[in-house]
Amino acid sequence: MRAAPWVTLVPGARTVALGWLALLGALALLAPVLPLPYPPAQPDLAHISLPPFAAGSTHWLGTDPQGRDVLAELVFGTRTALGLSVAAAVLASAAGALLGGAAGFWRNRLRLPLVSGVGLLGGLWWALALPGAGAGLVVAVAGLAGSGWAPARRPPRLPVPLDAVVLGATALLGAVPRLVLVVVLAGSVALGPAGLLGVLVLTSWAGPARLVRAEMLRVGVQPFVAAARALGLPPGRVWWRHALPAACAPLRTAFPLGLAGLLGLESTLSFLGMGLPPEVPSWGRLLNTARLEPTAWWLVAGPGGLLLLTMLALQALSRPASAHK
Amino acid sequence: MKLPLLTGLCAGLLVACSGHRANVADNVRIRWDADPETLDPLRQPTKASSEAENLLHLSLLQVDYAKSSYSPGLADSLPRIRLVGDSLTLLTYRLRKAATWDNGQPVLATDVAFTLKLMQAPGLPNESIRTQYNFIRELRADPNDARRFTLVCQGQASDFAHTSGDFFILPEAALDARGTLRRYRLADLIGRSASAAPDTVLAALARRYAAAAPGRRPERLPGCGPYRLVSWEKDHHLRFQRKPQWWADSLKPLPAVLQARPSQIDFLIIPNEASAVLALRRGDVDLYPDVPAREFNRLRQSDKARQTLAFYTTLSHNVVTAGFNTRRPALADRRTRQALALLFDVPSLLAATQQGLGQRTVGIISPNTRCNYADSLPPLAFAPGRAVALLQQAGWRQKAATPTARWTRQGPSGTVQQLALQVRYRAEETAFETIGLQFRAAAAQLGIAVELRPTEASSLKATLQQGDFDLYIKAVQGNPYIFNFTSILHSQGVGEANLTGFGTPASDRLVEAVALAYSPTVRSRLLRKLQVLMREEMPMVPLFFENNRIVANRRLRNLCPSSMRPGYAAAAITWGPQATLQ
Amino acid sequence: MASLVFLLSRWAPLSDENLGLANATELGNGALANAQARDLARQAARQRLGVAEPLFYFSRRAPMPGGDPVPWQWNGRRNQYHRWLGALLRGDWGTSFRDGQPVRVRLGAALACTLPLTGAAAALALGLALALALALARRPWWRRPALVLLAGLQALPLFVLATGLLLALANPDALDWLPTYAQAAEGEGFFALVPYLVLPLACLVLSALPELALQLTAALAQELGAGYATTARAKGLATKQVLQRHALRNALVPLLPLVADLLPALVAGAVVVEIVFSLPGMGHLLADAATTRDYPVLVGGVLLVGAARLFSLVLADAGARWLDARVA
């Protein structure tokens, strides 16, 4: 089998990629003890927008328009990049693959036992404290208990339009500008790290989901899936073991590319005052300061280069091992 | 395969190279960063809209940019002031004889009366202007002179003489030809409650106003100003043309505020600053106000740019201020506030955020107004060491001997107070963020935890009014002739514009006295006293005044660079001879 | 969907600035208007903008001590949502809070500016990506540098790309070839506008190209490795023919969602490019509407973009069926 195209950049691409990611991980872990000349998030007001390697200065990589040391921001930004952006990209891809894969596999033909459906509705009724909430609770308990017992007896089933729901949700997310999201969330307090991760995943799972769904439409009719079905395997197993791994192929390219988008989104949120607090360094924020100083190439080169290398490394690693010859 | 793109590029280049559009005649092209949104004379939501409406309409008094003061516009002189008792002010104006509307009809006191009522009538977009001018309770027309009238103002304040003449006068004939509004009394309209029974006449007026839509079609409500709107491409371009015959042309001598020289004024909307600078350099734009400090200095240092551009700076009346939430127990005593104020490194901040284009200040009065500025006070120093001493005097103690240990103190009734601050400022404001980061770094050295909370612009004001902050950083806009600080410093303003929540009986009395002082010497004595008091109590820390920075084509003359918004007089501009270009 | 946006966006009350009231925090704003007059003004502004009524058919009651056990109350049909929905069904999209213009007019004007630009950019990007991917799949010597370059382009934020192009090609200090501000004088035809659109167009194409080209290259490589392609080659078909006849068709299927995404993007415009190049398009309009809380315009825009997206999804499914008959 031939390798996917652009990963054979270097013969030992995989090793190099692993090495790069390990280096980043080490940087992130060791950042506080590294002998950096300047701490992060501390403006050196006497040196604003200093180019790198300026004579007589220990700002080796220069400073940004607010006087922060670029080197310190880059090193400490690694923590944010790995902890937030990469994590969000992984989670978003996983969520997208599961939802998109399920939607593409079952389309609108999935059925849920009626009793559990009613139980869920009852639970919702109770949670919203609508009139007669107690009755809702009873229905919920009864319904959920019933669904535990029901599958053996083929009860009446409720069709679940899974495909339509997933498609609708992706359409909704795609159509709502991020700024509206900000409008809605702006009144609330600044997001914690977990909340921020949640927002990032919430806004970015739709892309992978659509990709996987489209691929699943194709994979679902391939001979090997049909064969697995014909063997009488349960649909869930066919989906998980056979169809889904094949349908995730487009994600290999999309995942590293999505990282760049996530970094951008994270810095946009920070820019609007609802992302990371300004004292937390991040590559995205550093890239963003280039807005103030369009001629300061070093503000783009540093984080942009790191981002590019990370994307290439992830790309090399995301290739299936079987592709190696 | 790349052929189409290449061909497109080449074709584009060919056309572009021939397309440098030189300026013709005496037109002026000015850069704006945003659309004015509306040209409704009853409201000016943006800087751009007030600038544009100043070309279309005139008010009784107009801002004279060269002198930074009000001069008579439609009125023939400044008003005559008469105080009645201790709660009424009478201001008598007379309109210029020559002043006419475009159709030749004279501008009369009835038009002023109509405008005042329009500003208070229900159902019109006048909510903002309504509260601003509701101190004018009545217009008494002179029975012998249709151009003379007296405004009866409730209360007494030195600024009434200016503010009472600062609204656009609108033609009664265009909106209310039958004079239906004449039978309403101004005071009744002001006092009209929201739940009052609907009134057919007022509703008809509101309908007529909405149908005329002067916000979008200003030509339907013509003013007596020198220009008219010719074209308006939303978010892109506005063009104003000089009226060929305008009433003030016949005035001899022509007052400075009634000059209108360019035959055409274009406003180009270029949101991005880098693009605007390039447009200016290429000659697509003649005047660029509010240039970012960094770009301003870079252009000023470029030899090539200096050949075609001229640079103007004036000290504005915007003061960048940090304010404490004095309602918080930890910040309620002035020693703590004084200590924290010593953690701002103002000279460095001024150099870093404004490139040195600004001026340090001791108070909220501009250092430019020499007579009022308290020059006896020294500017604030950056002195973390003294801050520690002051904190200890205020009862704060560090838990451990290390310099970065946390500070606590015993509050009343056995509570323990922590010294930790939450700083709020407008998100997207990098200058404020730099100030916040500097303050945070200085405070961290002393062991004071500071959390920066950039807040989205539209929710910032509400957040501050609710008191959900310890320290805010914002620019406060002022002007050189109104000294009424009741709204931001008086304890009556708490919960509204007085964000710090500060106000003692002594400071309240002083603020009231300043607002009432008519004599300049008394006022300047009181203002100095107020600055000393504010420095002592330190509810807010005025850091520095910003500069207005304007870059314009070298050949532009008579810009009248001014400390007042927008910082120049567009209508007064002329072009110098071509020869000076080289 | 738009209903959800409508409700969410109006959840938070409008602040004074957004109601068009003066900012009272300015120095020397003069006498303190009394609180009653200010509240009256706020109330009047809300009424004029139509946001005084309750939002929805029912609302949550403010918690009262010992009050009603049911925390919901019924508002009847006098609510903002009912009026909005009714007007929408009659074809009335509402009027902007900020300038009082009908939303339809504003969206129409912005679309007229955006569509030619984004349409041309999408077509160009798609064509270039196809050509590039087909060329790359034949493994020429410049494949590696090209792939790294594409990944680099993707890593570059759009605003950096746009300002970079601007500073390089419209700068008196560098190459002063292209204009920065599009302003057609009267009497000039369409071609006078061409130079103004070169830079934004290049910017949009460069930003859309990497993802399309990289995905397509990867898909093509996968297809070439599949059994049928090997068979085809074994039958003696040239790589080029295999690519164009067989692999491309299959490789396009998973790519369809990406292509489908281009359609709503066409309508939504490109905020960054429009702002950098001073074009009054949809992206600019919607971003402004969001920052100034001009909800009618915002909801109208969302409605339009959402419709375009649903349409594109349907189209993508149809396309998948056409390309691959086995997809049911």
Coordinates of N, CA, C and O in Angstrom, one line a residue, chain A residues 162-230:
Chain A
L162 N -31.5 10.5 13.6 CA -30.1 10.8 14.0 C -29.4 11.7 13.0 O -28.8 12.7 13.3
D163 N -29.5 11.3 11.7 CA -28.9 12.0 10.6 C -29.4 13.5 10.6 O -28.6 14.4 10.5
A164 N -30.7 13.6 10.6 CA -31.3 14.9 10.5 C -30.8 15.8 11.7 O -30.5 17.0 11.5
V165 N -30.8 15.2 12.9 CA -30.4 15.9 14.1 C -28.9 16.4 14.0 O -28.6 17.6 14.2
V166 N -28.1 15.5 13.6 CA -26.6 15.9 13.5 C -26.4 16.9 12.4 O -25.8 17.9 12.6
L167 N -27.1 16.7 11.2 CA -27.0 17.7 10.2 C -27.5 19.0 10.6 O -26.8 20.1 10.3
G168 N -28.6 19.0 11.3 CA -29.2 20.3 11.7 C -28.3 21.0 12.7 O -28.1 22.2 12.6
A169 N -27.7 20.2 13.6 CA -26.8 20.8 14.6 C -25.6 21.4 13.9 O -25.1 22.5 14.3
T170 N -25.0 20.7 12.9 CA -23.8 21.2 12.3 C -24.2 22.5 11.5 O -23.5 23.5 11.5
A171 N -25.4 22.5 10.9 CA -25.8 23.6 10.1 C -26.0 24.8 11.1 O -25.6 26.0 10.8
L172 N -26.6 24.6 12.2 CA -26.8 25.6 13.2 C -25.5 26.2 13.6 O -25.2 27.4 13.6
L173 N -24.5 25.3 14.0 CA -23.2 25.8 14.5 C -22.5 26.6 13.4 O -21.8 27.6 13.7
G174 N -22.7 26.1 12.2 CA -22.0 26.8 11.1 C -22.6 28.2 10.8 O -21.9 29.1 10.4
A175 N -23.8 28.3 11.0 CA -24.5 29.5 10.6 C -24.4 30.6 11.7 O -24.4 31.8 11.4
V176 N -24.3 30.2 13.0 CA -24.2 31.2 14.0 C -22.8 31.7 14.1 O -21.9 31.0 14.3
P177 N -22.7 33.0 13.8 CA -21.3 33.6 13.9 C -20.8 33.4 15.3 O -21.5 33.4 16.3
R178 N -19.5 33.3 15.4 CA -18.9 33.1 16.8 C -19.2 34.3 17.6 O -19.3 34.2 18.8
L179 N -19.3 35.4 17.0 CA -19.6 36.7 17.8 C -20.9 36.6 18.5 O -21.0 37.1 19.6
V180 N -21.9 35.9 17.9 CA -23.2 35.7 18.6 C -23.0 34.9 19.9 O -23.5 35.2 20.9
L181 N -22.1 33.9 19.7 CA -21.8 33.1 20.9 C -21.3 34.0 22.0 O -21.6 33.8 23.2
V182 N -20.4 34.9 21.6 CA -19.8 35.8 22.5 C -20.9 36.7 23.2 O -20.9 36.9 24.4
V183 N -21.8 37.1 22.3 CA -22.9 38.0 22.9 C -23.6 37.2 24.0 O -23.9 37.8 25.0
V184 N -23.9 36.0 23.7 CA -24.6 35.2 24.7 C -23.8 34.9 25.9 O -24.3 35.0 27.1
L185 N -22.5 34.7 25.7 CA -21.7 34.3 26.9 C -21.1 35.5 27.6 O -20.6 35.4 28.7
A186 N -21.1 36.6 26.9 CA -20.4 37.8 27.4 C -20.8 38.2 28.8 O -20.0 38.6 29.7
G187 N -22.1 38.1 29.1 CA -22.6 38.5 30.4 C -22.1 37.6 31.5 O -22.0 38.0 32.6
S188 N -21.8 36.3 31.2 CA -21.4 35.4 32.2 C -20.0 35.7 32.6 O -19.3 36.5 32.0
V189 N -19.5 35.1 33.7 CA -18.1 35.3 34.1 C -17.1 34.8 33.2 O -17.5 34.0 32.3
A190 N -15.9 35.2 33.3 CA -14.8 34.7 32.4 C -14.8 33.1 32.6 O -14.9 32.6 33.6
L191 N -14.6 32.5 31.4 CA -14.6 31.0 31.4 C -13.4 30.5 32.1 O -12.3 31.0 31.9
G192 N -13.5 29.3 32.8 CA -12.4 28.6 33.3 C -11.7 27.8 32.2 O -12.3 27.8 31.1
P193 N -10.6 27.1 32.5 CA -10.0 26.3 31.4 C -10.9 25.3 30.9 O -11.0 25.1 29.7
A194 N -11.7 24.6 31.8 CA -12.6 23.5 31.3 C -13.7 24.1 30.4 O -14.0 23.6 29.4
G195 N -14.2 25.3 30.8 CA -15.3 25.9 30.1 C -14.8 26.3 28.7 O -15.4 26.2 27.7
L196 N -13.5 26.8 28.7 CA -13.0 27.3 27.4 C -12.8 26.1 26.5 O -13.1 26.2 25.3
L197 N -12.3 25.0 27.1 CA -12.1 23.8 26.3 C -13.5 23.4 25.7 O -13.6 23.0 24.5
G198 N -14.5 23.5 26.6 CA -15.8 23.1 26.1 C -16.3 24.0 25.0 O -16.8 23.4 24.0
V199 N -16.1 25.3 25.1 CA -16.5 26.2 24.0 C -15.8 25.8 22.7 O -16.4 25.8 21.6
L200 N -14.5 25.6 22.8 CA -13.7 25.3 21.6 C -14.2 24.0 20.9 O -14.3 24.0 19.7
V201 N -14.4 23.0 21.8 CA -14.9 21.7 21.2 C -16.3 21.9 20.6 O -16.6 21.5 19.5
L202 N -17.1 22.6 21.3 CA -18.5 22.8 20.9 C -18.5 23.5 19.5 O -19.4 23.2 18.7
T203 N -17.6 24.5 19.3 CA -17.7 25.2 18.0 C -16.9 24.5 16.9 O -17.0 25.0 15.8
S204 N -16.2 23.5 17.2 CA -15.3 23.0 16.1 C -15.6 21.5 15.8 O -14.9 21.0 15.0
W205 N -16.6 20.9 16.5 CA -16.8 19.4 16.2 C -17.5 19.3 14.8 O -17.5 18.2 14.2
A206 N -18.2 20.3 14.4 CA -19.1 20.2 13.2 C -18.3 19.8 12.0 O -18.8 19.0 11.2
G207 N -17.1 20.4 11.8 CA -16.3 20.2 10.6 C -16.0 18.7 10.4 O -16.3 18.1 9.4
P208 N -15.3 18.1 11.4 CA -14.9 16.7 11.4 C -16.2 15.9 11.2 O -16.2 14.9 10.5
A209 N -17.3 16.2 11.9 CA -18.5 15.4 11.8 C -19.0 15.3 10.4 O -19.4 14.3 9.9
R210 N -19.0 16.5 9.7 CA -19.4 16.5 8.3 C -18.5 15.6 7.4 O -19.0 14.9 6.5
L211 N -17.2 15.7 7.6 CA -16.3 15.0 6.8 C -16.5 13.5 7.0 O -16.6 12.7 6.1
V212 N -16.6 13.1 8.3 CA -16.7 11.6 8.6 C -18.1 11.1 8.1 O -18.2 10.0 7.5
R213 N -19.1 12.0 8.2 CA -20.4 11.5 7.7 C -20.4 11.3 6.2 O -20.9 10.2 5.8
A214 N -19.7 12.2 5.5 CA -19.7 12.0 4.1 C -18.9 10.7 3.7 O -19.3 10.0 2.8
E215 N -17.8 10.5 4.4 CA -17.0 9.3 4.1 C -17.8 8.1 4.5 O -17.7 7.1 3.8
M216 N -18.5 8.2 5.6 CA -19.3 7.0 6.0 C -20.3 6.6 5.0 O -20.6 5.4 4.8
L217 N -20.9 7.6 4.4 CA -21.9 7.3 3.3 C -21.3 6.4 2.3 O -21.9 5.5 1.7
R218 N -20.0 6.6 2.0 CA -19.3 5.9 1.0 C -18.9 4.5 1.5 O -19.1 3.5 0.9
V219 N -18.4 4.6 2.8 CA -17.8 3.3 3.4 C -19.0 2.3 3.7 O -18.8 1.1 3.5
G220 N -20.1 2.9 4.1 CA -21.2 2.0 4.5 C -21.7 1.1 3.5 O -22.3 0.0 3.8
V221 N -21.4 1.4 2.2 CA -21.9 0.5 1.1 C -20.7 -0.3 0.5 O -20.9 -1.0 -0.5
Q222 N -19.6 -0.2 1.1 CA -18.4 -1.0 0.6 C -18.7 -2.5 0.9 O -19.3 -2.8 1.9
P223 N -18.0 -3.3 0.1 CA -18.3 -4.8 0.3 C -17.9 -5.3 1.7 O -18.7 -6.1 2.2
F224 N -16.8 -4.7 2.3 CA -16.4 -5.4 3.5 C -17.4 -5.1 4.6 O -17.7 -5.9 5.5
V225 N -18.1 -3.9 4.6 CA -19.1 -3.7 5.6 C -20.3 -4.5 5.4 O -20.9 -5.1 6.3
A226 N -20.7 -4.7 4.1 CA -21.8 -5.5 3.8 C -21.6 -6.9 4.2 O -22.4 -7.6 4.8
A227 N -20.3 -7.4 4.0 CA -20.0 -8.7 4.4 C -20.1 -8.9 5.9 O -20.6 -9.9 6.4
A228 N -19.6 -7.9 6.7 CA -19.7 -8.0 8.1 C -21.1 -8.0 8.6 O -21.5 -8.8 9.5
R229 N -22.0 -7.3 7.9 CA -23.4 -7.3 8.2 C -24.0 -8.7 7.9 O -24.8 -9.3 8.7
A230 N -23.6 -9.2 6.8 CA -24.1 -10.5 6.4 C -23.7 -11.6 7.3 O -24.5 -12.6 7.5

